[in-house]
Tab-separated table of C-alpha atoms in Angstrom:
chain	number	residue	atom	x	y	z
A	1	UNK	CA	-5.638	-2.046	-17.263
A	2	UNK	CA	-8.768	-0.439	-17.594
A	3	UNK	CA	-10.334	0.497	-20.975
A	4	UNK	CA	-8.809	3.838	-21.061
A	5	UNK	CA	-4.947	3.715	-20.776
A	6	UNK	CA	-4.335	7.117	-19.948
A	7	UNK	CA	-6.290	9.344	-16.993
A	8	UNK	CA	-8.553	12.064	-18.696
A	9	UNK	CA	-7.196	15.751	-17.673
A	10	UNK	CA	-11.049	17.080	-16.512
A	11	UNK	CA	-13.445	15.301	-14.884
A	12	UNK	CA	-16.237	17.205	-12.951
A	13	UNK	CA	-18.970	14.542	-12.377
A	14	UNK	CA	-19.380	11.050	-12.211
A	15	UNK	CA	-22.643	9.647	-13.934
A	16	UNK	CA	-25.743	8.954	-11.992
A	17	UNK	CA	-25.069	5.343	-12.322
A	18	UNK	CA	-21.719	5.392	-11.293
A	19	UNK	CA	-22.117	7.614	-8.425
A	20	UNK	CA	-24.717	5.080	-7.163
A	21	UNK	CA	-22.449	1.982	-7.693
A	22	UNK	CA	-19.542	4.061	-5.771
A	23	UNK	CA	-21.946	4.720	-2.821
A	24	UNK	CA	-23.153	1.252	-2.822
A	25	UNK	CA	-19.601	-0.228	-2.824
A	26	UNK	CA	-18.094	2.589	0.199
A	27	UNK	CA	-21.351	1.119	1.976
A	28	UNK	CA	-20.556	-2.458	1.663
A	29	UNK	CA	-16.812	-2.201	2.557
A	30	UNK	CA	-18.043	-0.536	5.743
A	31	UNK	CA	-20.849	-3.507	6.511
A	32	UNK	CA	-19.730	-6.270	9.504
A	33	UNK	CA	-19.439	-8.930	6.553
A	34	UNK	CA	-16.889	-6.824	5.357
A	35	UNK	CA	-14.742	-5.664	8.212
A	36	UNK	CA	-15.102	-9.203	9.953
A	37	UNK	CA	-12.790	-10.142	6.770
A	38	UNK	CA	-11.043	-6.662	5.998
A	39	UNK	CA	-8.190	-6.201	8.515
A	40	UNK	CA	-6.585	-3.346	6.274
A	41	UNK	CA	-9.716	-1.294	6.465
A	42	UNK	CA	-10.581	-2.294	10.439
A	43	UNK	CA	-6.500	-0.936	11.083
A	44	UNK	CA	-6.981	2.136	9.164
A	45	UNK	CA	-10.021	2.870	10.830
A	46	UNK	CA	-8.419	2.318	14.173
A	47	UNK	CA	-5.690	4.386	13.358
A	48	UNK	CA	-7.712	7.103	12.164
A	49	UNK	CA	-10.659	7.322	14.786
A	50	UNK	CA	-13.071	5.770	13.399
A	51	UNK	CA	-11.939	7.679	10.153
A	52	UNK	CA	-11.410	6.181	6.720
A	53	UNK	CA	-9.472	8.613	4.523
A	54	UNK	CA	-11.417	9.071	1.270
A	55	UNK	CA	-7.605	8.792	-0.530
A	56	UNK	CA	-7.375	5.153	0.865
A	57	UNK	CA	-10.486	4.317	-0.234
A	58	UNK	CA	-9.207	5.729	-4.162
A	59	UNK	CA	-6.781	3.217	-4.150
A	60	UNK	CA	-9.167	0.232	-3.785
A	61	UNK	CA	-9.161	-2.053	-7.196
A	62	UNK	CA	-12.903	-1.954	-7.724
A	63	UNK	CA	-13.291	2.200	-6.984
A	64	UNK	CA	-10.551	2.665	-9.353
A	65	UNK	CA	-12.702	0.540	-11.964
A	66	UNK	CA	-15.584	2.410	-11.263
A	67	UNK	CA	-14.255	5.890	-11.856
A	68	UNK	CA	-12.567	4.437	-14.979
A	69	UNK	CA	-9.005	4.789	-14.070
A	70	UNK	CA	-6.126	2.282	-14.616
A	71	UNK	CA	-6.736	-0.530	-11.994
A	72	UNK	CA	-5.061	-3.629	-11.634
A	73	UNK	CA	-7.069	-6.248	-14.246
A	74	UNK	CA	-3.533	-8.748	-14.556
A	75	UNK	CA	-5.179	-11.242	-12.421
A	76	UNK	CA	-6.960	-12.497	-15.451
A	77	UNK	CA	-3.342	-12.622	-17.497
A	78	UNK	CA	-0.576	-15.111	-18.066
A	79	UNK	CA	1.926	-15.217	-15.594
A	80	UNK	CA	4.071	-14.229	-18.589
A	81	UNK	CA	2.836	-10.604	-18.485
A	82	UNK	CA	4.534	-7.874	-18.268
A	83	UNK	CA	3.574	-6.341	-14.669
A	84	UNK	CA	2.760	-2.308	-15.247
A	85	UNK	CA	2.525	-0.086	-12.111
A	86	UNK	CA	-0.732	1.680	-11.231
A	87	UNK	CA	-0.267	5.296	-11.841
A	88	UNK	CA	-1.387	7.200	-8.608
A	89	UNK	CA	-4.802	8.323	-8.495
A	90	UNK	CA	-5.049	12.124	-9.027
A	91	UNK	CA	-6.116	14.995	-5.898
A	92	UNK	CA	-9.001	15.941	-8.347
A	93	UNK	CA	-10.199	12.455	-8.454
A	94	UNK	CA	-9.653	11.927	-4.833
A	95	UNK	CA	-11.647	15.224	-4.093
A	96	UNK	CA	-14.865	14.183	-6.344
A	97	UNK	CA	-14.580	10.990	-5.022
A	98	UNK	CA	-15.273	12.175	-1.696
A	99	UNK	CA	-18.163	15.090	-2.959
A	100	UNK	CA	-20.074	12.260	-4.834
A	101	UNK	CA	-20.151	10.333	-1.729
A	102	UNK	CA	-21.074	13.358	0.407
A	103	UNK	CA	-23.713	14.296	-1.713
A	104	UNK	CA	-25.727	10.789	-2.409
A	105	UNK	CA	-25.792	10.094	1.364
A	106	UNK	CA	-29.171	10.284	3.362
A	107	UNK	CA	-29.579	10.664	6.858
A	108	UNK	CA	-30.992	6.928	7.009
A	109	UNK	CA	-27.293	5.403	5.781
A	110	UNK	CA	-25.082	3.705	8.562
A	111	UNK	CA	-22.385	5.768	7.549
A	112	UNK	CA	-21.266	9.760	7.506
A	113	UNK	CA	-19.381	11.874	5.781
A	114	UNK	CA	-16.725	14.731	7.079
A	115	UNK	CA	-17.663	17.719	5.731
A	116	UNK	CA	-14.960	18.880	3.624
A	117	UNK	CA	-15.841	14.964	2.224
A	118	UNK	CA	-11.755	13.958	2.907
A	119	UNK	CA	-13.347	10.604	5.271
A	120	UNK	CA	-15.886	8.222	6.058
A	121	UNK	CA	-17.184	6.527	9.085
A	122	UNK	CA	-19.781	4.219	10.587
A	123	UNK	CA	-22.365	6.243	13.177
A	124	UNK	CA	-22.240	2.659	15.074
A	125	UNK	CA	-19.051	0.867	16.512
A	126	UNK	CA	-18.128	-2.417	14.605
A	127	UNK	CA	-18.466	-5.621	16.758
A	128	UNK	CA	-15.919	-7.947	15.528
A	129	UNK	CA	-18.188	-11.546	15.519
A	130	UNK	CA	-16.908	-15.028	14.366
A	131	UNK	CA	-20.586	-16.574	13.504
A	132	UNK	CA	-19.874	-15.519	9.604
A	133	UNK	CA	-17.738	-18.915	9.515
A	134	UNK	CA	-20.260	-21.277	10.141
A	135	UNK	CA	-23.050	-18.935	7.600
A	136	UNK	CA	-20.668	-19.390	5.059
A	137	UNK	CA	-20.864	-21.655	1.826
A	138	UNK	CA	-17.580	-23.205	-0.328
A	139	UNK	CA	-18.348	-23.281	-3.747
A	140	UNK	CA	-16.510	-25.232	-6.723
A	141	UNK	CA	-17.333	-25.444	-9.973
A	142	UNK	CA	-16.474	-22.435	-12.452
A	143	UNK	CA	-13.658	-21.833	-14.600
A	144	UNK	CA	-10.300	-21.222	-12.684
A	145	UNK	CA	-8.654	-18.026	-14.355
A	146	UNK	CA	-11.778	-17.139	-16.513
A	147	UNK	CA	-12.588	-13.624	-14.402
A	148	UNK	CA	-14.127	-10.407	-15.575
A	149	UNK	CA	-14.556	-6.974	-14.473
A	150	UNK	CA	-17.973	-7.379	-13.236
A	151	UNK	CA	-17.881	-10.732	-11.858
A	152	UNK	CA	-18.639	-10.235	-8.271
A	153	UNK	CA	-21.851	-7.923	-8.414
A	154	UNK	CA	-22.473	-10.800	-11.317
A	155	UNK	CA	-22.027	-13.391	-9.027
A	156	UNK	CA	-23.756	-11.417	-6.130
A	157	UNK	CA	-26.729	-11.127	-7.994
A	158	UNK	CA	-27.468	-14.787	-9.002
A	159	UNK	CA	-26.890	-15.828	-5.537
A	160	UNK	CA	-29.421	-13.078	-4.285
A	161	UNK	CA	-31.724	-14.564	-6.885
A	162	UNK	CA	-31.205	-18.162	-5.855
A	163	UNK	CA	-31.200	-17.900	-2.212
A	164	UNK	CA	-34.070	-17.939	-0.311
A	165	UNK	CA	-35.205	-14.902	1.957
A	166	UNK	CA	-33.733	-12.343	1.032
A	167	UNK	CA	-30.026	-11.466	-0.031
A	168	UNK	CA	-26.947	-12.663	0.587
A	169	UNK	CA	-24.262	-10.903	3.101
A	170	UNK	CA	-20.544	-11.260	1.116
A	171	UNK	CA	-19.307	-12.948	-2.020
A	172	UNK	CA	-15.746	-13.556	-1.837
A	173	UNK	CA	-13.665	-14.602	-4.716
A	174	UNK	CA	-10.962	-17.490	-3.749
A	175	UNK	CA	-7.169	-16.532	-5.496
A	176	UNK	CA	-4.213	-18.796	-6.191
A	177	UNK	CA	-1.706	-17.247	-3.796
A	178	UNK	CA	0.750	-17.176	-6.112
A	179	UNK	CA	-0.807	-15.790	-9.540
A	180	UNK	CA	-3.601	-14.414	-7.949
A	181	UNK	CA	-5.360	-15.424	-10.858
A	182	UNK	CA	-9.418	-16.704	-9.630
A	183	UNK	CA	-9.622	-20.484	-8.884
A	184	UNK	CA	-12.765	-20.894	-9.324
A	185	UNK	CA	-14.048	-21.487	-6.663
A	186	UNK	CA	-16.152	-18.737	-4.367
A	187	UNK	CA	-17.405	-18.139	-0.603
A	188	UNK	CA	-20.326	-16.964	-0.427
A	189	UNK	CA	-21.747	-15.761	3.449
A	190	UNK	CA	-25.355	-15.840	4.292
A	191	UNK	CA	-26.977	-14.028	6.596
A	192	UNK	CA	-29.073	-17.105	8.515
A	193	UNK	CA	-27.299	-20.835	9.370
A	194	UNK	CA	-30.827	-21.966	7.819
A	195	UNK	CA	-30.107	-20.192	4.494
A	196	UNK	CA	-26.151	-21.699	4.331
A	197	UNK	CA	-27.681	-25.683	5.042
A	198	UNK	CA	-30.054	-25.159	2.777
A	199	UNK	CA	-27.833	-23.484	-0.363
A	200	UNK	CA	-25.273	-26.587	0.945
A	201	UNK	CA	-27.379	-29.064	0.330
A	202	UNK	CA	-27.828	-28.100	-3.493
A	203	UNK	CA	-26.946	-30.167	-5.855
A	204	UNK	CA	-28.788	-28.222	-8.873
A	205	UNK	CA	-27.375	-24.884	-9.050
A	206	UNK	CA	-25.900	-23.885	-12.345
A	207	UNK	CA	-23.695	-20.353	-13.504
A	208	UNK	CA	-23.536	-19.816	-17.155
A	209	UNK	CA	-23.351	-23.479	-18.235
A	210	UNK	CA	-21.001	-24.162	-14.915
A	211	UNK	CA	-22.096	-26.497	-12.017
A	212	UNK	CA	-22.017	-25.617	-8.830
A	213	UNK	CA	-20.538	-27.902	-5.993
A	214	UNK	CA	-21.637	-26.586	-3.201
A	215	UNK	CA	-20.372	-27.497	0.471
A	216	UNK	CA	-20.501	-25.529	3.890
A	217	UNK	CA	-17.051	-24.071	4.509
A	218	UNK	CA	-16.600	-25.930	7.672
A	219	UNK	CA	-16.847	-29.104	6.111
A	220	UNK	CA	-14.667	-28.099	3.196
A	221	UNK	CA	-12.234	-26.449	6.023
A	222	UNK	CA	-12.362	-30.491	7.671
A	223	UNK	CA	-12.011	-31.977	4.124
A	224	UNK	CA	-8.538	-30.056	3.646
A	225	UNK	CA	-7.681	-30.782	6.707
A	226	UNK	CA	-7.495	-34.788	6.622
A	227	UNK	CA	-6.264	-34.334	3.100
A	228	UNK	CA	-3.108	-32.741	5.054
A	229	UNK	CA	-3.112	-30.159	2.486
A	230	UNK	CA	-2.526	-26.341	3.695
A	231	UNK	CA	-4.707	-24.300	4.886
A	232	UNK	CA	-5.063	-20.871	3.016
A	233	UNK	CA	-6.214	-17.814	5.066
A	234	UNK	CA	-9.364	-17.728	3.969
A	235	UNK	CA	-10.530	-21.385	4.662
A	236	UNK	CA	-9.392	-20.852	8.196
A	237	UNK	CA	-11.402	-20.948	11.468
A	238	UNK	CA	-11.048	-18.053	13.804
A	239	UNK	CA	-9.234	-18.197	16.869
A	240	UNK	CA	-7.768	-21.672	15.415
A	241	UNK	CA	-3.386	-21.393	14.784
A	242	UNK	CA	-2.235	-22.847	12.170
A	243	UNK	CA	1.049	-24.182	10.299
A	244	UNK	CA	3.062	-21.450	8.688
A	245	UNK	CA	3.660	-22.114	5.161
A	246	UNK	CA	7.307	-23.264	6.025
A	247	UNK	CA	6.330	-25.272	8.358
A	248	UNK	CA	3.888	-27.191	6.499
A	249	UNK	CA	5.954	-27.780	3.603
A	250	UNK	CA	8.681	-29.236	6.638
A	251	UNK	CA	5.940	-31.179	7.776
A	252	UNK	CA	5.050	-33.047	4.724
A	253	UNK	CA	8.317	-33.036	3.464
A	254	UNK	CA	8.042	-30.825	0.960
A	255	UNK	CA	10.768	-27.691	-0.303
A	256	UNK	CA	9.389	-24.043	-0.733
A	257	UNK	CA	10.053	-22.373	-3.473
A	258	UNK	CA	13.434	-20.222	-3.279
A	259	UNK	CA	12.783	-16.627	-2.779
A	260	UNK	CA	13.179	-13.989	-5.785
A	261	UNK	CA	15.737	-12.130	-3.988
A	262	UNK	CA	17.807	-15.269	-3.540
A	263	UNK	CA	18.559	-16.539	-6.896
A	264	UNK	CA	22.193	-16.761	-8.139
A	265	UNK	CA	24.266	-14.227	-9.781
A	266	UNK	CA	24.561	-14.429	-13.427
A	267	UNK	CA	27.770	-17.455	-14.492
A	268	UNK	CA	30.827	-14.933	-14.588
A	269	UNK	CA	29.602	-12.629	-12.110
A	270	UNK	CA	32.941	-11.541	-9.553
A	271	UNK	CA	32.067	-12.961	-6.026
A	272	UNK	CA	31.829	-10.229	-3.393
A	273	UNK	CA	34.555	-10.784	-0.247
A	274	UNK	CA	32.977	-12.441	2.545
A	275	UNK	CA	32.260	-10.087	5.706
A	276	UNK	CA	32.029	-11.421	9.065
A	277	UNK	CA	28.118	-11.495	9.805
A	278	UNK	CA	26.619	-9.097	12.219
A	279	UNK	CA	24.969	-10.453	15.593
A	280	UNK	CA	21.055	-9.769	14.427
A	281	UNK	CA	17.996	-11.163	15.655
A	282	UNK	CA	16.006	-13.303	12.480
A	283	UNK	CA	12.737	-12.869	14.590
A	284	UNK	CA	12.563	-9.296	12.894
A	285	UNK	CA	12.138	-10.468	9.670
A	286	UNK	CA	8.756	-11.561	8.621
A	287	UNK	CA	8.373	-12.706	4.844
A	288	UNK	CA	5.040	-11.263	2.929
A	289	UNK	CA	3.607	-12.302	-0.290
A	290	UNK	CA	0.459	-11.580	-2.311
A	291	UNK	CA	1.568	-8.447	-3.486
A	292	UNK	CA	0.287	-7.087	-7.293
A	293	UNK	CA	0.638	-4.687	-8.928
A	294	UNK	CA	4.182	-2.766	-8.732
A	295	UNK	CA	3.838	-0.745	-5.495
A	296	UNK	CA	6.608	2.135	-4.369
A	297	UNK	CA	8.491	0.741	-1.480
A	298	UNK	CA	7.434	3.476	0.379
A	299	UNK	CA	4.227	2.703	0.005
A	300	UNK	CA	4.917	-0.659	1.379
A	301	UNK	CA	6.513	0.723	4.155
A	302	UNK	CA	3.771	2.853	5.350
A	303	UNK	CA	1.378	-0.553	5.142
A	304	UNK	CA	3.554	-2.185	6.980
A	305	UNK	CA	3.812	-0.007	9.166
A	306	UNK	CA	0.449	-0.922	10.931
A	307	UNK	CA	1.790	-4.112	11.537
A	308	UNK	CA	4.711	-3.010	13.597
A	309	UNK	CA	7.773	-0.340	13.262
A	310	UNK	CA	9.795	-0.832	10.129
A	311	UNK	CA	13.264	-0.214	10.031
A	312	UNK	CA	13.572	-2.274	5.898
A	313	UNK	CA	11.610	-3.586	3.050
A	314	UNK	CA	13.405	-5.333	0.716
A	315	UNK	CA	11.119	-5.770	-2.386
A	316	UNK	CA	12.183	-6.374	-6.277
A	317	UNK	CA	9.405	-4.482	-8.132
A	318	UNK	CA	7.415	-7.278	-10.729
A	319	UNK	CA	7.676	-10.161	-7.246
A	320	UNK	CA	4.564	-11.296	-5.795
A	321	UNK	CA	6.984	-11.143	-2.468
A	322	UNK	CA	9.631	-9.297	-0.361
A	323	UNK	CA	11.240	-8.837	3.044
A	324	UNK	CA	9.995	-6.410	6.049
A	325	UNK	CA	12.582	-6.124	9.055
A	326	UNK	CA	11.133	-4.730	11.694
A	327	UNK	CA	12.780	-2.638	14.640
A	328	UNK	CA	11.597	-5.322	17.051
A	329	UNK	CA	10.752	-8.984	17.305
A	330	UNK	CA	7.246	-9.394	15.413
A	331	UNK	CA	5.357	-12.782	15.491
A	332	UNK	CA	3.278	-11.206	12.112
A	333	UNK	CA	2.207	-14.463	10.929
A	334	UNK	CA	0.496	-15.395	14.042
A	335	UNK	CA	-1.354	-11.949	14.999
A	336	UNK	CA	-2.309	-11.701	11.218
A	337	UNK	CA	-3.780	-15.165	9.967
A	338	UNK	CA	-5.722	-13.147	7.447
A	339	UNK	CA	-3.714	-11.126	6.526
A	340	UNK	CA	-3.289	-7.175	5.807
A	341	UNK	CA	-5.487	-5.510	2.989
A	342	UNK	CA	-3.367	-3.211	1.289
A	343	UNK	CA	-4.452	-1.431	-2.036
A	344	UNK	CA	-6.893	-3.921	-2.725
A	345	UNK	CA	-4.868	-7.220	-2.443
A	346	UNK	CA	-3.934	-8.961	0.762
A	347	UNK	CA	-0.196	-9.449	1.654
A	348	UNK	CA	0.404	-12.779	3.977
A	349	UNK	CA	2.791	-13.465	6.482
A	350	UNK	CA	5.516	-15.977	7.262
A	351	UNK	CA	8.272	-16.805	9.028
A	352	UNK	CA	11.838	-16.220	7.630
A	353	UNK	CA	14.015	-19.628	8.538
A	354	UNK	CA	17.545	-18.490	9.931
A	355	UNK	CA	19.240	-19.219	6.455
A	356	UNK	CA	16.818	-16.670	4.449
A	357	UNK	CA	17.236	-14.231	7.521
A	358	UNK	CA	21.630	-14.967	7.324
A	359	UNK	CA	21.081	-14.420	3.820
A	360	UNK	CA	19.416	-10.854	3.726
A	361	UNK	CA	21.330	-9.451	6.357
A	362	UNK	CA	24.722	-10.389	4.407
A	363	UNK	CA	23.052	-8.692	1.619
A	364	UNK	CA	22.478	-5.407	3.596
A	365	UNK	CA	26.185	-5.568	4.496
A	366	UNK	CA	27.048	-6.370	0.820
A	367	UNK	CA	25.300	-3.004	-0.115
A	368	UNK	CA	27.047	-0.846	3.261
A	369	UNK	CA	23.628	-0.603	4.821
A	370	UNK	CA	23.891	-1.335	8.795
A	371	UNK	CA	20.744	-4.158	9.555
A	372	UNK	CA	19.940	-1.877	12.029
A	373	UNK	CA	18.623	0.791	9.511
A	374	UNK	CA	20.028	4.574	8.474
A	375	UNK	CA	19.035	7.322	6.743
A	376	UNK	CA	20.013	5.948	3.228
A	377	UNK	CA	17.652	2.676	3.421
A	378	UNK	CA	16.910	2.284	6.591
A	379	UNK	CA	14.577	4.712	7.715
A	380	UNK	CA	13.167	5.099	3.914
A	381	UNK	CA	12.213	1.308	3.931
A	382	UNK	CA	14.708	0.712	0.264
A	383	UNK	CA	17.546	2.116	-1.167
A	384	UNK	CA	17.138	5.370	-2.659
A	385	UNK	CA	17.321	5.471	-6.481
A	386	UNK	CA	16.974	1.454	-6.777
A	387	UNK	CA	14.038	1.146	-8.744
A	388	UNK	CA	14.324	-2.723	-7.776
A	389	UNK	CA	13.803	-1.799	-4.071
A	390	UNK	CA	16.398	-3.658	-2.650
A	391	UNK	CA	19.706	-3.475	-1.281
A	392	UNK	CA	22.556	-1.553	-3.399
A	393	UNK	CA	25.951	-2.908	-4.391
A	394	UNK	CA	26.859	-6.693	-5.352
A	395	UNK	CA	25.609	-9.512	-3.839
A	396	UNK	CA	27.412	-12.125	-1.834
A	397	UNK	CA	26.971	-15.638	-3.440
A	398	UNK	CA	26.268	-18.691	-1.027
């Protein structure tokens, strides 16, 4: 959490320093590094005309840190931690949010300001490009769950310092899917292919004590790939498909781990009568992970829902993963190799095999809730009064 547990009552200002960090950081996330990587922010946009509500941009991790509310720091803690849900970000905030962004904005920035200050847009049209892959640089080397507040602009600013010609583009920090904790390991984007060979071909650069291991992230992309080892989303080549994560692990003969939602009942536990299963189509379901934090379902719902219409999300609050059904066939993992940004994290996509999918729909007849969605879970995306956001009633053992 962030220093101060609570969220003071009054706040009228931000300080000079902060209001310039906050300015800085709206501008990057609206820079063509960014959005080339950002698909949350490029379908929000989209949705929005060209808009970005300033009460999206509240719930981003590092604007929460920088107006000193509660943010989500639990990437840096033991998988043993107790997960605490992020406490909303209040209308006042979201209001002087917007007014300290309004008001340090010159008519030479790329991007404007509504103005009652409630969204922000770029005066030019974003032109998706793929050259960022080859520009960008795969580094190894530091300390893999050692992270602190301040490490990116940290990290930014010894790479601005070390590179030559001027400043880098994007610094990207690479996660363990699961934990989310930092790897340690980083991908940094330049803005010339000279600057990337050249920072590749170091073999003397040193953070804090830690050497670097430097390698352009198409050759570390090629590396993985002989080592048959999976490819994560962000070590992937646009326009290139890859393996699910299912169907990698049934590729090299390896078992994914069994879903949260799918462990067994307690020893003693009655069983539930079998019900005959409903005809339903498993290409609805699309499995997403890489959630933190302990998000409302209903605020998973309305993420997902710029994916495709959702009739379900079946989430325990404290998982790092859950089940969407949609109200038509989705191929999510394909159209989304990167992923959707959603309160600053990234949820990932795969395919639900037919047992999972059998599974979850005798689940949502266990609990009296048609697969086809109603008004008590349905169309609300969980169960109403469930705090574990998934289905009511027992649970039919396998």
């Amino acid at each position: 959490m962030a220093p101060a547990e609570g969220i003071p009552v009054i706040v009228t200002e931000f300080p000079a320093d902060t209001t310039q960090k906050i300015v800085a950081q709206v501008k990057h996330y609206f820079s063509d590094a960014n959005l080339n990587q950002d698909s949350y922010m490029r379908q929000t946009v989209a949705e929005n005309d060209g808009w970005m509500p300033v009460l999206a941009l509240s719930r981003f991790n590092r604007l929460r840190q920088l107006m000193d509310l509660p943010y989500d720091a639990k990437k840096q803690a033991s998988k043993n931690t107790k997960k605490q849900p992020l406490p909303a970000v209040p209308e006042h905030y979201v209001r002087l949010l917007g007014a300290s962004i309004k008001n340090a904005l010159v008519e030479s920035d790329d991007v404007e300001m509504k103005e009652d200050g409630s969204a922000i847009r770029r005066k030019s049209a974003f032109e998706p490009s793929d050259e960022w892959y080859s520009r960008t640089v795969h580094f190894k080397g530091l300390k893999y769950g050692e992270e602190t507040p301040d490490m990116i602009e940290e990290l930014t600013e010894f790479f601005n310092k070390t590179v030559e010609g001027g400043e880098i583009e994007l610094l990207r920090l690479r996660r363990n899917p699961k934990t989310k904790q930092f790897k340690g390991n980083v991908l940094v984007q330049f803005k010339t292919q000279e600057q990337a060979d050249a920072m590749a071909a170091r073999d003397d650069l040193e953070y804090e004590g830690a050497k670097l291991a430097p390698s352009l992230l198409s050759a570390y992309h090629d590396e993985k790939l002989a080592a048959n080892d999976f490819m994560q989303g962000e070590l992937r080549k646009p326009g290139t498909t890859y393996q699910t994560y299912e169907e990698w692990c049934e590729a090299t003969g390896r078992k994914p781990a069994a879903p949260k939602s799918e462990k067994r009942k307690p020893e003693g536990e009655p069983e539930t009568e079998e019900v005959k299963e409903e005809v339903t189509d498993p290409l609805t379901l699309v499995r997403f992970s890489g959630v933190t934090g302990e998000p409302q379902i209903r605020e998973l719902k309305e993420a997902l829902g710029a994916v495709g219409p959702v009739r379900f999300v079946e989430f325990e609050q404290g998982a790092d993963s859950g089940i969407v059904r949609f109200s038509e066939v989705m191929t999510t993992a394909e159209s989304h190799p990167d992923g959707l940004k959603f309160n600053d994290m990234t949820l990932e996509f795969a395919a639900v095999d037919e047992e999972t999918a059998a599974a979850f729909f005798e689940r949502a007849k266990a609990a009296g809730i048609s697969a086809r969605g109603n008004s008590r879970g349905g169309s609300r995306g969980g169960a109403r009064g469930n705090r574990r956001g998934g289905f009511r009633g027992k649970r039919s053992r396998k």
